[in-house]
XYZ file of C-alpha atoms in Angstrom:
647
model
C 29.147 -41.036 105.410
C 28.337 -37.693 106.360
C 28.519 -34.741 103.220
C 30.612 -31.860 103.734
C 29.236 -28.447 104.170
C 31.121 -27.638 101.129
C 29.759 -30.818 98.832
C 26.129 -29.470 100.026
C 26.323 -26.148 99.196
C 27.436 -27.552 95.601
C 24.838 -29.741 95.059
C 21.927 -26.928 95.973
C 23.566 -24.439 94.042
C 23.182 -27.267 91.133
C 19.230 -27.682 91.280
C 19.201 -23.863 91.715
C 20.606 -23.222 88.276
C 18.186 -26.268 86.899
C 15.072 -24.321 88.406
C 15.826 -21.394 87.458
C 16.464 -22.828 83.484
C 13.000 -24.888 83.900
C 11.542 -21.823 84.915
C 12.632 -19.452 82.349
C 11.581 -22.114 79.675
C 7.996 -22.218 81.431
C 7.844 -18.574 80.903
C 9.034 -18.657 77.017
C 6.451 -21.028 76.507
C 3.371 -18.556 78.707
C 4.621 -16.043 77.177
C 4.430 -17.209 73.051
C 0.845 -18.978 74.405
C -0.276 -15.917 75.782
C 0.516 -13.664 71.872
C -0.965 -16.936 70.010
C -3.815 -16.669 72.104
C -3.790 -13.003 71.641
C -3.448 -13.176 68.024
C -6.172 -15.393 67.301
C -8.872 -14.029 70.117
C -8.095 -10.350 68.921
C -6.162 -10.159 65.943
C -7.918 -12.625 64.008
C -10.972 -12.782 65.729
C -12.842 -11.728 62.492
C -11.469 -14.192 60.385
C -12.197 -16.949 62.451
C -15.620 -15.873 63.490
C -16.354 -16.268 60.002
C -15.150 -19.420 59.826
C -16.947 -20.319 62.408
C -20.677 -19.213 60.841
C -19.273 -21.775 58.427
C -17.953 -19.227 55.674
C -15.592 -20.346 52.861
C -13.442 -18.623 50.304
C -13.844 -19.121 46.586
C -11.645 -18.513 44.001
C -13.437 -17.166 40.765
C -11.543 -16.730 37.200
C -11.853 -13.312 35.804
C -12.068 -12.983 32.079
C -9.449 -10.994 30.851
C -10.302 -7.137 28.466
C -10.552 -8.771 24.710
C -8.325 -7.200 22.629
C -8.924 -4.374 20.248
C -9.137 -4.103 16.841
C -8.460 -0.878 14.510
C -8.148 0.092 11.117
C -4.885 0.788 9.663
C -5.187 4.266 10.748
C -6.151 3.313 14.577
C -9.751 3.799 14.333
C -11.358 1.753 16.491
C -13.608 -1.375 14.592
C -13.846 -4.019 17.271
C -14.268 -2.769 21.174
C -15.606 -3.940 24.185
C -18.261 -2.217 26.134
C -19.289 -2.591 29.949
C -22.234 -5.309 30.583
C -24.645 -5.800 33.604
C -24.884 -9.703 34.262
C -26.139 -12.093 36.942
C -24.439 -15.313 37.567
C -25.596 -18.040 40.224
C -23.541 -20.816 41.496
C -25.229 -24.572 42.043
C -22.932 -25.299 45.114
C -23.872 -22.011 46.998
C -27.106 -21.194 46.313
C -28.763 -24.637 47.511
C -32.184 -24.702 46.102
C -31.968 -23.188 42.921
C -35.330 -23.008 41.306
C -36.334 -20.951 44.457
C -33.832 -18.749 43.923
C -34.179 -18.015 40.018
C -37.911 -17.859 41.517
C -36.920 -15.027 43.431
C -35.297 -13.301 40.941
C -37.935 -13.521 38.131
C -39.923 -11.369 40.107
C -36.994 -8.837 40.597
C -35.512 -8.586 36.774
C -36.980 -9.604 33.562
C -36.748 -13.317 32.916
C -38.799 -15.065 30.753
C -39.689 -19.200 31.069
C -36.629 -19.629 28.140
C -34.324 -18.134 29.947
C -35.356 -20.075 33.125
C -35.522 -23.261 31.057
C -31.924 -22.287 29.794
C -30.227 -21.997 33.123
C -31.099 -24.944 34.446
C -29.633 -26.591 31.837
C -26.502 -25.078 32.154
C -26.541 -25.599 35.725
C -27.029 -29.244 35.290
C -24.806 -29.323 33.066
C -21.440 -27.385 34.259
C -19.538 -28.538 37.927
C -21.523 -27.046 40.715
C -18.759 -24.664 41.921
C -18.847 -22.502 38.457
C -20.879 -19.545 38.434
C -23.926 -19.819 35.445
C -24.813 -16.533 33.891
C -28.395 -15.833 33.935
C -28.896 -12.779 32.309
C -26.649 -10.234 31.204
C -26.400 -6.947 29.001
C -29.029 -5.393 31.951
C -30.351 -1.856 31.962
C -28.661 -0.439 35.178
C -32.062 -0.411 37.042
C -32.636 -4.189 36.661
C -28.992 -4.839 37.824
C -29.059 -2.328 40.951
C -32.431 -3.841 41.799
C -30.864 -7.728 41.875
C -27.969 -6.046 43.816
C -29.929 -4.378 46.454
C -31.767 -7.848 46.854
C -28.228 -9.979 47.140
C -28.852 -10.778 50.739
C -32.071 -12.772 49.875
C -30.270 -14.779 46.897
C -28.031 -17.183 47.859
C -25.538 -18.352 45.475
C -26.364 -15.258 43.126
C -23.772 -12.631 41.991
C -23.634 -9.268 40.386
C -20.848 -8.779 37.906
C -19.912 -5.739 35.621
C -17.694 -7.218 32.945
C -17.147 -6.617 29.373
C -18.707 -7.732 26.125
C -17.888 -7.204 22.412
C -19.083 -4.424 20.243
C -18.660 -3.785 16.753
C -19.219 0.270 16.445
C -19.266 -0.083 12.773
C -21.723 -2.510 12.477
C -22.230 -4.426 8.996
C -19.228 -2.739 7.737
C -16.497 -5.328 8.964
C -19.254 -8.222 9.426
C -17.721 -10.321 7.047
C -14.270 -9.712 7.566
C -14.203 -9.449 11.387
C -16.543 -12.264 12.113
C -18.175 -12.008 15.712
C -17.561 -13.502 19.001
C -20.647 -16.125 20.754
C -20.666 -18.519 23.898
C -17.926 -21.343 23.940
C -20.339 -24.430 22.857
C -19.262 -28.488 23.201
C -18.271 -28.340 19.719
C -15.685 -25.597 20.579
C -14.194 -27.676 23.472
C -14.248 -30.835 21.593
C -11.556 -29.192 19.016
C -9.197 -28.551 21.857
C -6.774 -31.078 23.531
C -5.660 -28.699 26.736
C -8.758 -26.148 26.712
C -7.925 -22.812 28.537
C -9.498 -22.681 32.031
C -11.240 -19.664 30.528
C -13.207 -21.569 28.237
C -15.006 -23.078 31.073
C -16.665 -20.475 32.148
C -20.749 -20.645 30.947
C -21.117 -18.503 28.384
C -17.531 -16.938 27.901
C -17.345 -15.527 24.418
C -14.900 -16.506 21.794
C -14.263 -15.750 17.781
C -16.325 -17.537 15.448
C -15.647 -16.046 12.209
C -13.019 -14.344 10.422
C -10.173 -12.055 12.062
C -12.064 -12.757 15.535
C -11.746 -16.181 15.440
C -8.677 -16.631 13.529
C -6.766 -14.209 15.486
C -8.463 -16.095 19.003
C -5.603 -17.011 20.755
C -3.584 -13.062 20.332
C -7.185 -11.742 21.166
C -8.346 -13.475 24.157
C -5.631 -13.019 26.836
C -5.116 -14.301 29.935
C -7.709 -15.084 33.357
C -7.188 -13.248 36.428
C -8.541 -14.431 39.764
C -10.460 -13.153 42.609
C -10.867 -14.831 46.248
C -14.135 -14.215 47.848
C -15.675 -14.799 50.547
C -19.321 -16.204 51.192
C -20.996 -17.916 54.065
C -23.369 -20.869 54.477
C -25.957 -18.977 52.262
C -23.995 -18.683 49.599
C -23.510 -14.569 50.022
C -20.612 -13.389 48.832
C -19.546 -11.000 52.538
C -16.313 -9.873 50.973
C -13.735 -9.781 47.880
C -10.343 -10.834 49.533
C -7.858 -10.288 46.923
C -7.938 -9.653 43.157
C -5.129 -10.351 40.602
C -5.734 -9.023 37.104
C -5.630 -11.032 34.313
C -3.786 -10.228 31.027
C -5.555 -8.202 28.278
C -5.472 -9.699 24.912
C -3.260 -8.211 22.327
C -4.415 -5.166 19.978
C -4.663 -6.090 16.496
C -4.323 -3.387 13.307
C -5.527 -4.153 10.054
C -4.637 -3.258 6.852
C -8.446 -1.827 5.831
C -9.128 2.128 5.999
C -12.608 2.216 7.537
C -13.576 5.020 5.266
C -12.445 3.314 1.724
C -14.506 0.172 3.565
C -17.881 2.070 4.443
C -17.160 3.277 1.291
C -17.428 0.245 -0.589
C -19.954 -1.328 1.475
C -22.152 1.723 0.536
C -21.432 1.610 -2.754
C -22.104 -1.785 -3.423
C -25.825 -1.228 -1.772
C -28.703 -3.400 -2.478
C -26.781 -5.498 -4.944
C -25.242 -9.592 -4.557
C -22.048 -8.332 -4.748
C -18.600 -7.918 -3.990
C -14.957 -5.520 -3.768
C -11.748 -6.039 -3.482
C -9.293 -2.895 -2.936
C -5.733 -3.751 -2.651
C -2.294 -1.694 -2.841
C -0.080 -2.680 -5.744
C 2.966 -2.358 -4.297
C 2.831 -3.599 -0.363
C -0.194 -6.176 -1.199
C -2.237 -4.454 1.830
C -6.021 -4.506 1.271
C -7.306 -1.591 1.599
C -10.978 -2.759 1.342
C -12.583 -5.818 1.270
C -16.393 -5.965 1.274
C -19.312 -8.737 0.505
C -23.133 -7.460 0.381
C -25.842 -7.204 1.510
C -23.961 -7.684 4.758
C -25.400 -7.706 8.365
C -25.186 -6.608 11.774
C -22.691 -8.889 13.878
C -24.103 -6.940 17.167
C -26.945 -9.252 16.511
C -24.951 -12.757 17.528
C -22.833 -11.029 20.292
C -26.057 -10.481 21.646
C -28.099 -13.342 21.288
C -29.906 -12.678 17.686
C -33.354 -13.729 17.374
C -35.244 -16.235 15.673
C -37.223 -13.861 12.912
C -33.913 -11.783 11.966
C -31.571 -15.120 11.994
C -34.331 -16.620 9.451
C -34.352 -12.875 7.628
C -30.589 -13.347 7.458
C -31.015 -17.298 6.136
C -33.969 -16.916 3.651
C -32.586 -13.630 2.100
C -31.341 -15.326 -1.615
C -28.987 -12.680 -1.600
C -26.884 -14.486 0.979
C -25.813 -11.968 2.963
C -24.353 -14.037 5.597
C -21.869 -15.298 2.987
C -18.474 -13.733 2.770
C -18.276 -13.762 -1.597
C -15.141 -11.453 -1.351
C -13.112 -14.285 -0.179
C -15.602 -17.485 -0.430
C -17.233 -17.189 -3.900
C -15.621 -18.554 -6.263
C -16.935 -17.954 -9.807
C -16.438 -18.154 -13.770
C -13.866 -15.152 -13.883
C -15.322 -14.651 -17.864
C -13.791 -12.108 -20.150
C -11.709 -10.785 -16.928
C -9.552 -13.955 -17.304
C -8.440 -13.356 -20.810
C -5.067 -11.777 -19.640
C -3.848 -15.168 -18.577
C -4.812 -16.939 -22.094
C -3.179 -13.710 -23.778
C -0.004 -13.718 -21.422
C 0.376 -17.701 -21.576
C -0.293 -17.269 -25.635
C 2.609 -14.438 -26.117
C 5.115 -16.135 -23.870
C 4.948 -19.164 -25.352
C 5.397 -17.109 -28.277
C 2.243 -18.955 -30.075
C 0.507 -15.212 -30.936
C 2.623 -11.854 -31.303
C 0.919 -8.765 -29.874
C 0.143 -7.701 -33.982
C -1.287 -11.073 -35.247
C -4.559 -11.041 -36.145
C -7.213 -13.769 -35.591
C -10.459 -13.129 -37.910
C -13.480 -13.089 -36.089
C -16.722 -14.270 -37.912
C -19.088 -14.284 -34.515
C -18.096 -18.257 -33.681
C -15.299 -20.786 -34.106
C -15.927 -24.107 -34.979
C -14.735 -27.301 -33.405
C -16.181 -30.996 -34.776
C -19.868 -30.266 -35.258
C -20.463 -27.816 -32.532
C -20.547 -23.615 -32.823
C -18.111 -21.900 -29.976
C -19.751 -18.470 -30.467
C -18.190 -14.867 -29.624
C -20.779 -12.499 -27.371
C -20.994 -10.326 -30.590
C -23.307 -12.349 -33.160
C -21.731 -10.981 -36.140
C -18.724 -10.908 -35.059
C -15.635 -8.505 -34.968
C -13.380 -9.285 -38.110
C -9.845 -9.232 -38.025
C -8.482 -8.501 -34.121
C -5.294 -8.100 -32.832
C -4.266 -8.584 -28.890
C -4.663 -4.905 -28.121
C -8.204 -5.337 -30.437
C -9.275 -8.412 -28.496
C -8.958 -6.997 -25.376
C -10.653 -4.070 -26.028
C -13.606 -4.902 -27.476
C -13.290 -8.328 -25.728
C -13.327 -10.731 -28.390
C -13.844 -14.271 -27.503
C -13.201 -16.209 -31.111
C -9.495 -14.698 -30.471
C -9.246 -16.468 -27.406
C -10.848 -19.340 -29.089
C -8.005 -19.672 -31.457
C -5.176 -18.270 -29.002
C -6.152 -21.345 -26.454
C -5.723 -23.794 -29.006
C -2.502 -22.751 -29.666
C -1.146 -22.433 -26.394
C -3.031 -25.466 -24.662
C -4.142 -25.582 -21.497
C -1.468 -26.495 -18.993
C 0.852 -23.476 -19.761
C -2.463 -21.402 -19.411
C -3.415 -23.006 -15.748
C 0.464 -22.766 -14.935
C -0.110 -19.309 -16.123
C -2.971 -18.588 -14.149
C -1.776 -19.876 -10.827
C 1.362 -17.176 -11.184
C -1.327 -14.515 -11.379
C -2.877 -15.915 -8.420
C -5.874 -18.146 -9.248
C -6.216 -21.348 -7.537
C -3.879 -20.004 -4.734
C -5.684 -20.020 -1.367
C -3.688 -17.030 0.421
C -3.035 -16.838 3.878
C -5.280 -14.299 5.857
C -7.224 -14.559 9.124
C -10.190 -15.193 7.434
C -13.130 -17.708 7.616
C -13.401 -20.596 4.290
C -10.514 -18.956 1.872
C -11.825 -20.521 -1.439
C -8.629 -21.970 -3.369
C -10.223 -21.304 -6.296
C -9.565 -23.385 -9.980
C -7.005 -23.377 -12.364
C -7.568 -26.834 -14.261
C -5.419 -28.354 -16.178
C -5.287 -31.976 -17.767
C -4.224 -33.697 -14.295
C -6.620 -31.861 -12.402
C -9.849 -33.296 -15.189
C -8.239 -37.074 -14.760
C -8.397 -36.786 -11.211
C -11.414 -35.332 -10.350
C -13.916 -37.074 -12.677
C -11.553 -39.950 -14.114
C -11.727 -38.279 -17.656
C -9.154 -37.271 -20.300
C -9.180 -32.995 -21.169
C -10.850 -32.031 -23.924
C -10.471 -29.155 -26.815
C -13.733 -27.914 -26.529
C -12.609 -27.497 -22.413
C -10.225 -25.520 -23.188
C -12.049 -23.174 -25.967
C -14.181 -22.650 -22.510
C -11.311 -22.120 -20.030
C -9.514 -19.469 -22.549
C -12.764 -16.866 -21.859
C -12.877 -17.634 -18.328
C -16.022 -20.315 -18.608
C -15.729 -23.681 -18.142
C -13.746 -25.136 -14.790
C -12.211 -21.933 -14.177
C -13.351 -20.657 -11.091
C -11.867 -17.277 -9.103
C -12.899 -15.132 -6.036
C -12.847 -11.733 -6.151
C -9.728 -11.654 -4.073
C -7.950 -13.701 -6.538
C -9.078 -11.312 -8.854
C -7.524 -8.256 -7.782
C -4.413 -10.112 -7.239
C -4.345 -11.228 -10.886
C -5.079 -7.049 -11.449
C -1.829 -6.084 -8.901
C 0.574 -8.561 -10.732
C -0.080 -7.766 -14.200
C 0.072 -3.936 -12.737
C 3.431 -4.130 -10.606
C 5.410 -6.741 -12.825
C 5.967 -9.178 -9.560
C 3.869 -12.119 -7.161
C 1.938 -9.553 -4.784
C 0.591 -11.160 -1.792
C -2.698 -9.725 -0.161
C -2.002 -8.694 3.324
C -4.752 -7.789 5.836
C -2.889 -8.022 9.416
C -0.553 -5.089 9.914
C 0.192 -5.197 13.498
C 0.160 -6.744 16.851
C 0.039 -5.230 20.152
C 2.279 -2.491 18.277
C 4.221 -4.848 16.165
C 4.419 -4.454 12.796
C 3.827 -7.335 10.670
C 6.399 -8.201 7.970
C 5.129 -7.186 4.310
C 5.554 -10.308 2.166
C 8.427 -10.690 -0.485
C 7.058 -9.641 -3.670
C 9.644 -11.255 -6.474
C 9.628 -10.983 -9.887
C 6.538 -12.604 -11.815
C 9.144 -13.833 -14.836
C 7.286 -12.186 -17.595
C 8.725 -10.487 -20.154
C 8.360 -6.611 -19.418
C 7.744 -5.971 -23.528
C 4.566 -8.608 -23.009
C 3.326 -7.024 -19.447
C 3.136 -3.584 -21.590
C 1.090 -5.110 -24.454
C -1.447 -6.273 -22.308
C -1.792 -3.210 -19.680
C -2.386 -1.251 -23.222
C -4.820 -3.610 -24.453
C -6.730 -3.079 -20.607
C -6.201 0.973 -21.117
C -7.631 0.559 -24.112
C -10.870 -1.123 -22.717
C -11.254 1.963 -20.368
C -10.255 4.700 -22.145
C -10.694 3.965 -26.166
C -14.218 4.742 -27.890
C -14.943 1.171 -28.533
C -13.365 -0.375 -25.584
C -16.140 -2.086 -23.162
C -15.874 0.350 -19.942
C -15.220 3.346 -22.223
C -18.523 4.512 -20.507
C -17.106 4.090 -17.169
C -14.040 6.041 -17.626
C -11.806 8.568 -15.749
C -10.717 11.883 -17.519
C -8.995 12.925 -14.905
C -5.071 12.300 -16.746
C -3.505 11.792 -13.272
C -5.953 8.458 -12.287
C -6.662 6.567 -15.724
C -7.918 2.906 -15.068
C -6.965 0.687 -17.183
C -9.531 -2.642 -16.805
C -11.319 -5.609 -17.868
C -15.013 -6.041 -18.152
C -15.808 -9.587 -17.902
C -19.586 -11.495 -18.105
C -19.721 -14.881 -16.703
C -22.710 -17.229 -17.996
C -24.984 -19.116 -15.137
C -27.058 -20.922 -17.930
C -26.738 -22.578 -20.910
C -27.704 -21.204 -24.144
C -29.359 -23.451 -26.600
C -28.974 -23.721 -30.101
C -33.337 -23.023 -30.334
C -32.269 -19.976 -28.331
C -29.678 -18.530 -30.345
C -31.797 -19.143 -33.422
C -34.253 -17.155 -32.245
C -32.336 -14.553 -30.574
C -30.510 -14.877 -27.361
C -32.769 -13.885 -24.361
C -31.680 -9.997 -22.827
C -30.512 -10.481 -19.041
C -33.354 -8.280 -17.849
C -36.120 -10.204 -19.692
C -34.747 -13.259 -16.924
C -35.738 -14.316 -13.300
C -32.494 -12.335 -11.196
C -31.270 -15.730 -10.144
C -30.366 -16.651 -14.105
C -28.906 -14.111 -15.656
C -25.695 -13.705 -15.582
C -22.449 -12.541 -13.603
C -20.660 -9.214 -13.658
C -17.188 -8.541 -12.921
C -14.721 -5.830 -13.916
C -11.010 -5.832 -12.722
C -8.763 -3.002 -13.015
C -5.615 -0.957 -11.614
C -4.957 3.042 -11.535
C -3.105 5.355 -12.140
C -2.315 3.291 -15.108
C 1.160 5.327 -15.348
C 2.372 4.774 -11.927
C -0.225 1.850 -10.415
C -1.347 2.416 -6.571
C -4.420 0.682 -6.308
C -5.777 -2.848 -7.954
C -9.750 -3.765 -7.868
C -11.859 -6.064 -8.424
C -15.931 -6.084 -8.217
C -18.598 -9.318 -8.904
C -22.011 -8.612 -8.879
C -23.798 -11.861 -9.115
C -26.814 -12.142 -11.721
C -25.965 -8.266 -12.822
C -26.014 -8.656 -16.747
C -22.709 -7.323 -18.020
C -19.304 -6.316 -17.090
C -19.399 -3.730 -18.823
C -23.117 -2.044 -17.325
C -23.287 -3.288 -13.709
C -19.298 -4.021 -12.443
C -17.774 -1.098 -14.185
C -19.223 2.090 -12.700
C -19.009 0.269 -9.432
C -15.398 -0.074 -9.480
C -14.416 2.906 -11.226
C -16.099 4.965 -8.125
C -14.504 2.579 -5.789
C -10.752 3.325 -8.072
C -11.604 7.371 -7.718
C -12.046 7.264 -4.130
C -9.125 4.891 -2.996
C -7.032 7.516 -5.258
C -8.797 10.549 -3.118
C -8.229 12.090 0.255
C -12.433 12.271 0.106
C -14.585 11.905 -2.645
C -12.659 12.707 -5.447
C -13.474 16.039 -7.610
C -16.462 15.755 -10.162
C -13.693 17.143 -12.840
C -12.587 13.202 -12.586
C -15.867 12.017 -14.338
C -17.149 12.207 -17.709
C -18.994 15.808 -17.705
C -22.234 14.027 -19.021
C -22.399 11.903 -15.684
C -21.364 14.566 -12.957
C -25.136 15.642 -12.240
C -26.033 11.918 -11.434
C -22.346 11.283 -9.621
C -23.423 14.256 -7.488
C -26.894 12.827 -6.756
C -25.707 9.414 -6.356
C -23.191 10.514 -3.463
C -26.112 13.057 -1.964
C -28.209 9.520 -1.433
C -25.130 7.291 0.300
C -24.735 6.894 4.028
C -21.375 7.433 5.011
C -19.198 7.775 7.996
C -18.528 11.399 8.973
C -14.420 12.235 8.542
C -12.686 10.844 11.863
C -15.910 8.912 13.056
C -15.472 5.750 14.902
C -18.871 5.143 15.760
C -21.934 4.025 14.508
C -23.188 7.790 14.017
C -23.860 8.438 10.330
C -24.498 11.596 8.239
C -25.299 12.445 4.678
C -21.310 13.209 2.536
């Protein structure tokens, strides 16, 4: 059957549309080939030529600015300065004793530190860059820079390290940062990817390594490129990690250099805390030492100097030692004696130079003894044969309860490294420990501080700042983060009786300021800061009845390491109290000779905007005052670095 003309003009005009949609989608798809093509030939023609000469991008962690830390006026006491390092990767640098070949002959590099990396590298994943060197001069660094093309798998960083621009002053409260070691990682369940990182520095000690986790901040990451040598040919991107926080203390810098100065050559240590907040104002241990040494890798002779020194100066004994509190400690007996309402502040216990007890002498520091004393009397003069008879009476429980709301054998809460807890036994405590019942003749030695009793010289000028303010002071040493302010701690009510609080500040005036009284030689005539105090003398030996007979031996007729312990607590302005301290010098005779002129400098110049006038001192002592503070080092008004100058 033939087709009409009409049916075949129909069907052509029907494979004309169908051509002309097959060829419009054969041009769509030339035309997007022709830009892909375009785009990768031109465009990214770079990109892929690398890839082709067998380049690779790495992604490499970038430890994040460690956060600051700063006095309680913002001067700066823990910083971070810029460091040269070299780091080599296993994965990208192939054969890697040819390459640290290469660069022992560019940058010093002994056998050790050689020996060192190759450890490292063995030990760590072979895409994680090993740090080989680091804290370079800038020659060393530009020299191993220059030389980059001829290193594979070796890198050039400028990051940051720690500094401490104060040096020994904060040693023992800031601590100091050193390499993450197995031990560290061990600790952790879910380690930070930071930690990883050879040689990446985190707190070890005190506020630095309590404080880690506000400190250290957060990684940042940068994509690099490097080819088949291991060169690095470009940075690709960079994000910047998180800074750690900024962290204020509570410490004035000056007060601290202060202290530390003042202290010198002595086993020793201060305590310097504000009454009514609780914030320490100094806190110092000495001899103390350098942390700059362990950021930077400290040596074999000066760690052994540091070690063999039997002054321990690697010891914090502000917060750590914990020692007989002696004479210091007779507050608690007398405030546990007069609220129990066994003594009344005018009783008088006779003193005939011993007490006493079954066949065996208890015998008072003065060998003829003191005769009839009175509370005011027994502190004063620090009789022990009243505290003999006042401990019987009162019995040791209610003097450990005592104690313990004064602040002994309370371990406070501070970012700081081994807190000792300190001891306030009581019956319990002696049946637990050693399995045995509490005896009399323990507590004749707990009621002068000897015995179990054991305090630290933080506890110490706690006990001083609650029998000054009336109420539970807690010792405070952060003050901020990252701007924050940090709560100041409740401060309630101690409980005590305010009539039995004022009989025993007067008895501590009285030690300071009255003719007889034990520190009367380390006084303050300046009316407006009066101390009042407590010498205290805190045996390390026992005394044998041979001895006594034939006349106790003088402290400085013994080897240093046997005689006995100083302390000396106190509070000023003893009308209106701003300022509690407490000093221990170990092995340094007598309260009242070695302790006492220590802290009544240290009271003056917490009181003073400076040294404090000479008019404030006894006008006998003002020529050697002047000549004592002509010989210390201190920091220069508004210094925050490591310059010193003669005050």
């Amino acid at each position: 059957m033939r087709r009409s003309p009409r049916d075949s003009q129909e069907s052509f005009r029907g494979i004309n549309r169908r051509g002309l949609l097959l060829a419009s989608l054969q041009g769509v798809f030339a035309t997007t080939l022709a830009f892909r093509m375009r785009y990768l030939q031109l465009d990214q023609a770079d990109e892929f030529r690398l890839l082709a000469e067998e380049n690779s991008i790495k992604i490499r962690l970038l430890p994040p600015a460690r956060g600051l830390i700063l006095d309680r006026n913002g001067a700066l006491i823990a910083g971070n300065e810029q460091n040269y390092r070299i780091t080599i990767t296993r994965e990208d640098a192939g054969d890697t004793d040819a390459v640290l070949a290469r660069l022992a002959r560019l940058m010093p590099l002994s056998d050790e530190d050689i020996d060192r990396t190759r450890k490292e590298i063995e030990r760590r994943s072979p895409t994680l860059p090993i740090t080989v060197a680091d804290r370079l001069s800038w020659e060393d660094f530009s020299r191993v820079a220059v030389n980059a093309p001829a290193l594979p798998g070796v890198t050039t960083e400028v990051g940051l390290s720690r500094a401490y621009p104060l040096g020994p002053d904060f040693a023992h409260v800031l601590g100091y940062v050193g390499p993450v070691s197995d031990y560290d990682l061990s600790k952790l369940e879910d380690p930070d990817p930071l930690l990883q990182i050879p040689r990446f520095q985190i707190g070890k000690l005190g506020v630095e390594a309590k404080l880690e986790a506000e400190l250290r901040g957060k990684a940042g990451t940068r994509r690099i490129e490097v080819n088949s040598t291991g060169r690095v040919m470009r940075e690709l991107g960079r994000k910047e990690g998180d800074p750690g926080a900024n962290v204020q203390l509570t410490i004035d810098h000056r007060l601290q250099n202060y202290v530390q100065a003042r202290l010198g050559g002595e086993s020793a240590a201060a305590v310097v805390i504000d009454v009514q907040s609780g914030d320490i104002l100094a806190i110092s241990s000495a001899p103390s030492f350098d942390p700059n040494l362990f950021v930077r890798g400290i040596s074999g002779p000066d760690y052994r100097a540091l070690t063999e020194n039997d002054h321990r100066p690697l010891a914090d004994k502000s917060v750590q030692g914990a020692y007989p509190p002696g004479s210091t400690f007779k507050m608690v007996t007398a405030l546990a004696a007069l609220e129990a309402g066994v003594i009344g502040t005018g009783e008088t216990v006779y003193c005939r130079g011993f007490t006493e007890l079954g066949n065996r002498r208890f015998h008072c520091w003065k060998r003829a003894g003191h005769g009839h004393v009175d509370l005011n009397r027994s502190l004063e003069q620090s009789c022990d044969v009243f505290y003999y008879e006042v401990a019987q009476r009162v019995g040791i429980d209610k003097i450990a309860a005592m104690a313990r709301r004064l602040g002994i054998g309370e371990r406070f809460d501070l970012p700081m490294s081994a807190i000792s807890e300190g001891l306030a036994p009581n019956r319990d405590w002696k049946i637990k420990k050693y399995g045995k019942d509490w005896l009399v003749g323990d507590t004749l030695n707990a009621g002068i501080g000897q015995g179990y009793v054991l305090a630290s010289p933080l506890q110490l000028a706690v006990m001083s700042a609650r029998i000054a303010s009336g109420r539970a002071v807690q010792p405070r040493l952060l003050r901020a983060v990252n701007g924050e302010e940090v709560a100041v701690p409740d401060a309630p009510e101690l409980g005590i009786e305010p009539g039995i609080l004022r009989a025993v500040r007067g008895g501590m005036f009285a030690v300071s300021n009255s003719r007889r009284g034990t520190a009367y030689g380390s006084r303050v005539v300046d009316d407006a800061m009066r101390m009042a105090g407590k010498t205290g003398t805190s045996q390390v030996r026992n005394i044998t009845a041979a001895e006594r007979a034939r006349g106790v031996v003088s402290n400085d007729d013994l080897p240093w390491e046997r005689r006995d312990h100083a302390l000396f607590v106190s509070y000023a302005p003893f009308d209106a109290p701003r300022v509690a301290v407490s000093v221990v010098v170990e092995h340094g005779g007598g309260g009242s000779t070695a302790a006492a002129p220590i802290a009544r400098d240290i009271v003056l110049q917490a009181l003073s905007d400076g040294f404090p006038p000479l008019t404030a001192y006894p006008e006998s002592q003002r020529a050697r005052i002047k000549s004592e503070r002509e010989k210390l080092q201190l920091i220069e008004p508004g210094a925050t670095d490591t310059t010193k100058s003669r005050a």
